[in-house]
Coordinates of N, CA and C in Angstrom, one line a residue:
X290 N 105.9 106.7 98.2 CA 106.6 106.4 97.0 C 107.9 105.7 97.3
X291 N 108.3 104.8 96.5 CA 109.6 104.1 96.6 C 110.5 104.4 95.4
X292 N 111.7 104.7 95.6 CA 112.7 104.8 94.4 C 113.9 103.9 94.8
X293 N 114.0 102.8 94.1 CA 115.3 102.0 94.3 C 116.4 102.6 93.5
X294 N 117.4 103.0 94.2 CA 118.5 103.7 93.5 C 119.9 103.1 94.0
X295 N 119.9 101.8 94.1 CA 121.1 101.2 94.7 C 122.1 100.7 93.6
X296 N 121.8 100.9 92.3 CA 122.6 100.4 91.2 C 123.8 101.3 91.0
X297 N 124.7 100.7 90.2 CA 126.0 101.4 89.9 C 126.0 102.2 88.6
X298 N 124.9 102.0 87.7 CA 124.8 102.8 86.5 C 126.0 102.7 85.6
X299 N 126.5 101.5 85.3 CA 127.7 101.3 84.6 C 127.6 101.8 83.1
X300 N 126.4 101.6 82.5 CA 126.2 101.9 81.1 C 126.4 103.4 80.8
X301 N 126.2 104.2 81.8 CA 126.4 105.7 81.7 C 127.8 106.1 81.6
X302 N 128.7 105.3 82.2 CA 130.1 105.6 82.3 C 130.4 106.7 83.3
X303 N 131.7 107.1 83.5 CA 132.1 108.2 84.4 C 132.4 107.8 85.8
X304 N 132.1 106.5 86.2 CA 132.5 106.1 87.6 C 131.4 106.4 88.6
X305 N 130.8 107.5 88.6 CA 129.8 107.9 89.6 C 128.4 107.3 89.1
X306 N 127.7 106.6 90.1 CA 126.4 106.1 89.7 C 125.5 107.2 89.1
X307 N 124.8 106.8 88.0 CA 124.2 107.9 87.2 C 123.1 108.6 88.0
X308 N 122.5 107.9 89.0 CA 121.4 108.6 89.8 C 122.0 109.7 90.7
X309 N 123.3 109.7 90.8 CA 123.9 110.8 91.6 C 124.8 111.8 90.8
X310 N 124.7 111.6 89.5 CA 125.4 112.6 88.6 C 124.6 113.9 88.6
X311 N 125.3 115.0 88.3 CA 124.7 116.3 88.3 C 123.6 116.4 87.3
X312 N 122.5 116.9 87.7 CA 121.3 117.1 86.8 C 120.7 118.5 87.1
X313 N 121.2 119.5 86.3 CA 120.7 120.8 86.5 C 121.0 121.4 87.9
X314 N 122.2 121.0 88.4 CA 122.6 121.6 89.7 C 122.4 120.8 90.9
X315 N 121.8 119.6 90.7 CA 121.6 118.7 91.8 C 121.6 117.2 91.3
X316 N 121.8 116.2 92.2 CA 121.8 114.9 91.7 C 120.5 114.5 91.0
X317 N 120.7 113.6 90.0 CA 119.5 113.2 89.3 C 118.4 112.6 90.2
X318 N 118.8 111.8 91.1 CA 117.8 111.1 92.0 C 117.0 112.2 92.8
X319 N 117.7 113.2 93.2 CA 117.0 114.3 93.9 C 116.1 115.0 93.0
X320 N 116.5 115.2 91.8 CA 115.6 115.9 90.8 C 114.4 115.0 90.5
X321 N 114.6 113.7 90.4 CA 113.4 112.8 90.2 C 112.4 112.9 91.3
X322 N 112.9 112.9 92.5 CA 112.0 113.1 93.7 C 111.2 114.4 93.6
X323 N 111.9 115.5 93.3 CA 111.3 116.8 93.3 C 110.3 116.9 92.2
X324 N 110.5 116.1 91.1 CA 109.5 116.1 90.0 C 108.1 115.6 90.5
X325 N 108.1 114.7 91.4 CA 106.9 114.2 92.0 C 106.3 115.2 93.0
X326 N 107.0 116.1 93.5 CA 106.5 117.1 94.4 C 106.1 118.4 93.8
X327 N 106.1 118.4 92.4 CA 105.7 119.6 91.7 C 104.2 119.8 91.7
X328 N 103.7 121.0 91.5 CA 102.3 121.3 91.4 C 101.6 120.4 90.4
X329 N 100.4 120.0 90.7 CA 99.7 119.2 89.7 C 99.9 117.7 89.8
X330 N 100.9 117.3 90.6 CA 101.2 115.9 90.8 C 100.4 115.3 91.9
X331 N 100.1 114.0 91.9 CA 99.4 113.4 93.1 C 100.2 113.6 94.4
X332 N 99.5 113.8 95.5 CA 100.2 114.1 96.8 C 100.9 112.9 97.3
X333 N 102.1 113.1 97.8 CA 102.9 112.0 98.4 C 102.9 112.2 99.9
X334 N 102.6 111.1 100.6 CA 102.7 111.1 102.0 C 104.1 110.9 102.6
X335 N 105.0 110.3 101.7 CA 106.3 110.1 102.1 C 107.1 109.4 101.0
X336 N 108.4 109.3 101.2 CA 109.3 108.7 100.2 C 110.3 107.8 100.8
X337 N 110.5 106.6 100.3 CA 111.6 105.7 100.7 C 112.6 105.5 99.6
X338 N 113.9 105.8 99.9 CA 114.9 105.7 98.9 C 115.9 104.6 99.3
X339 N 116.2 103.7 98.4 CA 117.3 102.7 98.7 C 118.5 103.1 97.8
X340 N 119.6 103.3 98.5 CA 120.8 103.9 97.8 C 122.0 103.1 98.2
X341 N 123.1 103.2 97.5 CA 124.3 102.5 97.9 C 124.8 103.0 99.2
X342 N 125.5 102.1 99.9 CA 126.1 102.5 101.2 C 126.9 103.7 101.1
X343 N 127.7 103.9 100.0 CA 128.6 105.0 99.9 C 127.8 106.4 99.7
X344 N 126.5 106.3 99.5 CA 125.7 107.6 99.3 C 124.7 107.8 100.4
X345 N 124.7 106.9 101.4 CA 123.7 107.1 102.5 C 123.7 108.4 103.1
X346 N 124.9 108.9 103.5 CA 125.0 110.1 104.3 C 124.6 111.3 103.4
X347 N 125.0 111.3 102.1 CA 124.6 112.4 101.2 C 123.1 112.4 101.1
X348 N 122.5 111.3 100.8 CA 121.0 111.3 100.6 C 120.2 111.7 101.8
X349 N 120.7 111.2 103.0 CA 120.0 111.6 104.2 C 120.1 113.1 104.5
X350 N 121.0 113.8 103.8 CA 121.1 115.2 104.1 C 120.1 116.1 103.2
X351 N 119.5 115.4 102.3 CA 118.5 116.1 101.4 C 117.3 116.4 102.2
X352 N 116.6 117.5 101.9 CA 115.4 118.0 102.5 C 114.3 118.1 101.5
X353 N 113.2 117.4 101.8 CA 112.0 117.4 101.0 C 110.8 117.9 101.8
X354 N 109.7 118.2 101.2 CA 108.5 118.7 101.9 C 107.7 117.6 102.5
X355 N 108.1 116.3 102.3 CA 107.4 115.2 102.9 C 108.5 114.3 103.6
X356 N 108.1 113.4 104.5 CA 109.0 112.5 105.2 C 109.8 111.7 104.2
X357 N 111.1 111.4 104.5 CA 111.9 110.6 103.6 C 112.7 109.6 104.4
X358 N 112.6 108.3 104.0 CA 113.3 107.3 104.7 C 114.4 106.8 103.7
X359 N 115.6 106.7 104.2 CA 116.7 106.3 103.3 C 117.3 105.0 103.9
X360 N 117.4 104.0 103.0 CA 117.9 102.7 103.5 C 119.0 102.2 102.5
X361 N 119.9 101.3 103.0 CA 120.9 100.7 102.1 C 120.2 99.9 101.0
X362 N 120.6 100.0 99.7 CA 120.1 99.2 98.6 C 120.7 97.8 98.7
X363 N 120.0 96.9 97.9 CA 120.4 95.6 97.8 C 121.3 95.3 96.6
X364 N 121.6 94.0 96.4 CA 122.5 93.6 95.3 C 121.7 93.7 94.0
X365 N 120.4 93.7 94.0 CA 119.6 93.8 92.8 C 118.5 94.9 93.0
X366 N 117.9 95.3 91.9 CA 116.8 96.3 92.0 C 115.7 95.7 92.9
X367 N 115.3 94.5 92.7 CA 114.3 93.9 93.5 C 114.6 93.9 95.0
X368 N 115.8 93.6 95.3 CA 116.2 93.6 96.7 C 116.2 95.0 97.3
X369 N 116.5 96.0 96.5 CA 116.4 97.4 96.9 C 115.0 97.8 97.2
X370 N 114.1 97.4 96.3 CA 112.6 97.7 96.5 C 112.1 97.0 97.8
X371 N 112.5 95.8 98.0 CA 112.1 95.0 99.1 C 112.5 95.7 100.4
X372 N 113.8 96.2 100.4 CA 114.3 96.9 101.6 C 113.5 98.2 101.8
X373 N 113.2 99.0 100.8 CA 112.5 100.2 100.9 C 111.1 100.0 101.4
X374 N 110.4 99.0 100.9 CA 109.0 98.7 101.3 C 108.9 98.5 102.8
X375 N 109.9 97.8 103.3 CA 109.9 97.5 104.7 C 110.2 98.7 105.6
X376 N 110.7 99.8 105.0 CA 110.9 101.0 105.7 C 109.7 101.9 105.9
X377 N 108.7 101.6 105.1 CA 107.5 102.5 105.1 C 106.6 102.2 106.3
X378 N 105.8 103.2 106.8 CA 104.9 103.0 107.9 C 103.9 101.9 107.6
X379 N 103.5 101.2 108.6 CA 102.6 100.0 108.4 C 101.2 100.5 108.1
X380 N 100.9 100.7 106.9 CA 99.6 101.1 106.4 C 99.2 100.3 105.2
X381 N 98.7 99.1 105.4 CA 98.6 98.1 104.3 C 97.7 98.6 103.1
X382 N 96.8 99.5 103.3 CA 95.9 100.0 102.2 C 96.4 101.2 101.5
X383 N 97.6 101.7 101.9 CA 98.1 102.9 101.3 C 98.7 102.6 99.9
X384 N 98.3 103.4 98.9 CA 98.9 103.2 97.6 C 100.4 103.5 97.6
X385 N 101.2 102.6 97.0 CA 102.6 102.9 97.0 C 103.1 102.8 95.5
X386 N 103.7 103.9 95.0 CA 104.3 104.0 93.7 C 105.8 103.5 93.8
X387 N 106.2 102.7 92.9 CA 107.6 102.3 92.8 C 108.1 102.9 91.4
X388 N 109.2 103.7 91.5 CA 109.6 104.5 90.3 C 111.1 104.4 90.1
X389 N 111.5 104.3 88.9 CA 112.9 104.3 88.5 C 113.6 105.6 88.9
X390 N 114.8 105.6 89.5 CA 115.5 106.7 89.9 C 115.9 107.6 88.7
X391 N 116.0 107.0 87.6 CA 116.5 107.8 86.4 C 115.4 108.0 85.4
X392 N 114.2 108.2 85.8 CA 113.1 108.7 85.0 C 112.6 110.0 85.6
X393 N 113.2 111.1 85.2 CA 113.0 112.4 85.9 C 111.8 113.2 85.3
X394 N 111.0 112.6 84.4 CA 109.9 113.3 83.7 C 108.6 112.6 83.9
X395 N 108.2 112.3 85.2 CA 106.9 111.6 85.4 C 105.7 112.4 84.9
X396 N 104.8 111.8 84.1 CA 103.6 112.5 83.6 C 102.5 112.5 84.5
X397 N 101.9 113.7 84.8 CA 100.9 113.9 85.8 C 99.6 113.2 85.5
X398 N 99.1 113.4 84.3 CA 97.8 112.9 83.9 C 97.7 111.4 84.0
X399 N 98.6 110.6 83.4 CA 98.6 109.2 83.5 C 98.7 108.7 84.9
X400 N 99.4 109.4 85.8 CA 99.6 109.0 87.2 C 98.2 109.1 87.9
X401 N 97.5 110.2 87.7 CA 96.2 110.4 88.3 C 95.3 109.2 87.8
X402 N 95.3 108.9 86.5 CA 94.5 107.8 86.0 C 94.9 106.5 86.6
X403 N 96.2 106.3 86.8 CA 96.7 105.0 87.4 C 96.2 104.9 88.8
X404 N 96.3 105.9 89.6 CA 95.8 105.9 91.0 C 94.3 105.6 91.1
X405 N 93.6 106.2 90.2 CA 92.1 105.9 90.1 C 91.8 104.4 89.8
X406 N 92.6 103.9 88.9 CA 92.4 102.5 88.4 C 92.7 101.5 89.6
X407 N 93.5 101.9 90.6 CA 93.8 101.1 91.7 C 92.6 100.7 92.5
X408 N 91.5 101.4 92.3 CA 90.2 101.1 93.0 C 89.6 99.9 92.4
X409 N 90.0 99.4 91.2 CA 89.4 98.3 90.5 C 90.4 97.2 90.2
X410 N 91.7 97.5 90.4 CA 92.8 96.5 90.0 C 93.7 96.3 91.2
X411 N 94.4 95.2 91.2 CA 95.4 95.0 92.3 C 96.7 95.8 92.1
X412 N 97.0 96.0 90.8 CA 98.2 96.8 90.5 C 98.0 97.5 89.2
X413 N 98.8 98.6 89.0 CA 98.7 99.4 87.9 C 100.2 99.8 87.5
X414 N 100.4 99.9 86.2 CA 101.7 100.5 85.7 C 101.4 101.4 84.5
X415 N 102.4 102.2 84.3 CA 102.4 103.1 83.1 C 103.2 102.3 82.0
X416 N 102.8 102.5 80.7 CA 103.4 101.8 79.6 C 103.3 102.6 78.3
X417 N 104.4 102.6 77.5 CA 104.4 103.3 76.3 C 103.9 102.4 75.1
X418 N 102.9 102.8 74.4 CA 102.5 102.0 73.2 C 103.6 101.7 72.2
X419 N 103.7 100.5 71.7 CA 104.7 100.2 70.7 C 104.3 100.9 69.4
X420 N 105.3 101.5 68.7 CA 105.1 102.1 67.4 C 105.8 101.3 66.3
X421 N 106.5 100.3 66.7 CA 107.3 99.5 65.7 C 106.6 98.2 65.4
X422 N 106.9 97.7 64.2 CA 106.4 96.3 63.9 C 107.3 95.3 64.7
X423 N 106.6 94.4 65.2 CA 107.3 93.4 66.1 C 107.3 92.0 65.5
X424 N 108.5 91.5 65.4 CA 108.7 90.1 64.8 C 109.1 89.1 65.9
X425 N 108.5 88.0 65.9 CA 108.8 86.9 66.8 C 109.8 86.0 66.0
X426 N 110.9 85.6 66.7 CA 112.0 84.8 66.1 C 112.4 83.7 66.9
X427 N 113.0 82.7 66.3 CA 113.5 81.5 67.1 C 115.0 81.8 67.5
X428 N 115.6 80.8 68.2 CA 117.0 81.0 68.7 C 118.0 81.3 67.6
X429 N 117.7 81.0 66.4 CA 118.6 81.3 65.2 C 118.3 82.6 64.5
X430 N 117.3 83.3 65.0 CA 117.0 84.6 64.4 C 116.0 84.4 63.2
X431 N 115.5 83.2 63.0 CA 114.5 83.0 61.9 C 113.2 83.6 62.3
X432 N 112.5 84.4 61.4 CA 111.2 85.0 61.8 C 110.1 83.9 61.8
X433 N 109.4 83.9 62.9 CA 108.3 82.9 63.0 C 106.9 83.6 62.8
X434 N 106.9 84.9 62.9 CA 105.6 85.6 62.7 C 105.7 87.1 63.1
X435 N 104.7 87.8 62.7 CA 104.6 89.2 63.0 C 103.5 89.4 64.0
X436 N 103.8 90.1 65.1 CA 102.9 90.3 66.2 C 102.1 91.6 66.0
X437 N 100.8 91.6 66.5 CA 100.0 92.9 66.4 C 100.6 93.9 67.4
X438 N 101.1 95.0 66.9 CA 101.8 95.9 67.8 C 100.9 96.6 68.8
X439 N 99.6 96.7 68.5 CA 98.7 97.3 69.4 C 98.5 96.6 70.7
X440 N 99.0 95.3 70.7 CA 98.9 94.5 71.9 C 100.1 94.6 72.8
X441 N 101.1 95.4 72.4 CA 102.4 95.4 73.1 C 102.7 96.8 73.5
X442 N 103.2 96.9 74.8 CA 103.6 98.2 75.4 C 105.0 98.0 76.0
X443 N 105.7 99.1 76.1 CA 107.0 99.1 76.8 C 106.7 99.5 78.3
X444 N 107.0 98.7 79.2 CA 106.7 99.0 80.6 C 107.5 100.2 81.1
X445 N 106.8 101.1 81.8 CA 107.5 102.2 82.4 C 107.2 102.1 83.9
X446 N 107.6 103.2 84.6 CA 107.2 103.4 86.0 C 106.7 104.8 86.1
X447 N 105.9 105.1 87.2 CA 105.7 104.3 88.4 C 104.8 103.0 88.1
X448 N 105.0 102.0 89.0 CA 104.2 100.9 89.1 C 103.6 100.9 90.5
X449 N 102.3 100.7 90.6 CA 101.5 101.0 91.8 C 100.7 99.9 92.3
X450 N 100.7 99.7 93.6 CA 99.8 98.7 94.3 C 99.7 99.2 95.7
X451 N 98.8 98.7 96.5 CA 98.7 99.0 97.9 C 99.9 98.3 98.6
X452 N 100.3 98.9 99.7 CA 101.5 98.5 100.4 C 101.3 97.0 100.8
X453 N 100.2 96.6 101.3 CA 100.0 95.2 101.7 C 100.1 94.2 100.5
X454 N 99.7 94.6 99.4 CA 99.8 93.8 98.2 C 101.3 93.7 97.8
X455 N 102.0 94.8 97.8 CA 103.4 94.7 97.5 C 104.2 93.8 98.4
X456 N 103.9 94.0 99.7 CA 104.6 93.2 100.7 C 104.4 91.7 100.5
X457 N 103.1 91.3 100.3 CA 102.8 89.9 100.0 C 103.5 89.4 98.8
X458 N 103.6 90.2 97.7 CA 104.2 89.8 96.5 C 105.7 89.6 96.6
X459 N 106.3 90.6 97.3 CA 107.8 90.6 97.4 C 108.2 89.5 98.4
X460 N 107.4 89.3 99.5 CA 107.7 88.2 100.4 C 107.6 86.9 99.7
X461 N 106.6 86.7 98.9 CA 106.5 85.4 98.2 C 107.6 85.2 97.2
X462 N 108.0 86.2 96.5 CA 109.1 86.1 95.6 C 110.4 85.8 96.3
X463 N 110.6 86.5 97.4 CA 111.8 86.3 98.2 C 111.9 84.8 98.7
X464 N 110.8 84.3 99.1 CA 110.7 82.9 99.6 C 111.0 81.9 98.6
X465 N 110.6 82.2 97.3 CA 110.8 81.2 96.3 C 112.0 81.5 95.4
X466 N 112.7 82.6 95.6 CA 113.9 82.9 94.8 C 113.5 83.4 93.4
X467 N 112.3 83.9 93.3 CA 111.9 84.5 92.0 C 112.4 85.9 91.8
X468 N 112.9 86.2 90.6 CA 113.4 87.5 90.3 C 112.8 88.0 89.0
X469 N 112.4 89.2 89.0 CA 111.8 89.8 87.8 C 112.5 91.1 87.4
X470 N 112.3 91.6 86.2 CA 112.9 92.9 85.8 C 112.0 94.1 86.0
X471 N 110.7 93.8 86.4 CA 109.9 94.9 86.9 C 109.0 94.4 88.0
X472 N 108.4 95.4 88.7 CA 107.7 95.0 90.0 C 106.4 94.3 89.8
X473 N 105.6 94.8 88.8 CA 104.2 94.2 88.7 C 104.3 92.7 88.3
X474 N 105.5 92.3 87.7 CA 105.6 90.9 87.4 C 105.4 90.0 88.6
X475 N 105.8 90.5 89.8 CA 105.6 89.8 91.0 C 104.1 89.7 91.4
X476 N 103.3 90.6 91.0 CA 101.9 90.5 91.1 C 101.3 89.6 90.1
X477 N 101.8 89.6 88.9 CA 101.3 88.8 87.8 C 101.4 87.3 88.2
X478 N 102.6 87.0 88.8 CA 102.9 85.5 89.1 C 101.9 85.0 90.1
X479 N 101.3 85.9 90.9 CA 100.3 85.5 91.9 C 98.9 85.5 91.4
X480 N 98.8 85.8 90.1 CA 97.4 85.8 89.5 C 96.6 87.0 89.8
X481 N 97.3 88.1 90.2 CA 96.6 89.3 90.5 C 96.3 90.1 89.3
X482 N 95.3 91.0 89.3 CA 94.9 91.8 88.2 C 95.7 93.0 88.1
X483 N 96.4 93.2 86.9 CA 97.2 94.4 86.8 C 96.7 95.2 85.5
X484 N 96.6 96.5 85.7 CA 96.1 97.4 84.6 C 97.2 98.2 84.1
X485 N 97.3 98.4 82.8 CA 98.3 99.2 82.1 C 97.6 100.5 81.7
X486 N 98.2 101.6 82.0 CA 97.8 103.0 81.6 C 98.8 103.5 80.6
X487 N 98.3 103.8 79.3 CA 99.2 104.4 78.3 C 99.9 105.7 78.8
X488 N 101.2 105.8 78.5 CA 102.0 106.9 79.0 C 102.9 107.4 77.8
X489 N 103.2 108.6 77.8 CA 104.1 109.1 76.7 C 105.5 108.7 76.7
X490 N 106.2 108.8 75.6 CA 107.6 108.4 75.5 C 108.5 109.4 76.3
X491 N 107.9 110.5 76.6 CA 108.7 111.5 77.4 C 109.0 111.0 78.8
X492 N 108.3 110.0 79.3 CA 108.6 109.4 80.6 C 109.7 108.4 80.4
X493 N 110.8 108.8 79.9 CA 111.9 107.9 79.5 C 112.9 107.6 80.6
X494 N 113.6 106.5 80.5 CA 114.6 106.1 81.5 C 115.9 106.5 80.9
X495 N 116.7 107.2 81.6 CA 118.0 107.7 81.1 C 119.0 106.5 81.3
X496 N 119.4 105.9 80.3 CA 120.2 104.7 80.3 C 121.6 104.9 79.7
X497 N 121.7 105.6 78.6 CA 123.0 105.8 77.9 C 123.4 107.3 78.0
X498 N 124.7 107.5 77.7 CA 125.2 108.9 77.6 C 124.4 109.7 76.6
X499 N 123.9 109.1 75.5 CA 123.1 109.8 74.5 C 121.8 110.3 75.2
X500 N 121.2 109.5 76.0 CA 119.9 109.9 76.7 C 120.2 111.1 77.5
X501 N 121.3 111.1 78.2 CA 121.7 112.1 79.2 C 121.9 113.4 78.4
X502 N 122.7 113.4 77.4 CA 123.0 114.6 76.6 C 121.8 115.2 75.9
X503 N 120.9 114.4 75.5 CA 119.7 114.8 74.8 C 118.6 115.5 75.7
X504 N 118.7 115.2 77.0 CA 117.6 115.6 77.8 C 118.0 116.4 79.1
X505 N 119.2 116.5 79.4 CA 119.6 117.2 80.6 C 119.3 118.7 80.5
X506 N 118.9 119.3 81.7 CA 118.6 120.7 81.7 C 119.8 121.6 81.3
X507 N 119.5 122.7 80.7 CA 120.5 123.7 80.4 C 121.4 123.3 79.2

């Protein structure tokens, strides 16, 4: 598994990157990793974390029940993932999950389903079904139409592919200067088949102070 955690988390406020803020007595990033090591979750062979230079020593002091590689993060999320991918052992067929550092509630059942789907697809991601009516508008805000909401999902993580597939996609993106806001978009641009597995809204990304206050332990 890979967790890119090199960002500054400015929208949370407080100066400290949100992935290192206290979450039930430990940094949020550590809690997110531990959530994947809980009973009932798919087995992890190892974890690669990409973190800011200022937090390398702290992160390397953490102890998990599986091997953990810690590397300096990049200037973008995509660059951090690329750095972490290259830190993993050379096992091209190994499934690799890429997960947001600030999603501490990964759902076990959709993850098992996603890993099974990887036998038929090049990549898999979790996604939350849209419950809102969606409007398509022009640059002036004029409504051009109403879209069928059952065809739209909010992308979540983990996003999963085999290591060799990820490396090929990130290498191609790096060579062409292509940047995306999520990982499977790099697979999509190569024409690879990506499957979406419905996932609950509880697998949320903690982005704002309100998110934090509503969900933090204790």
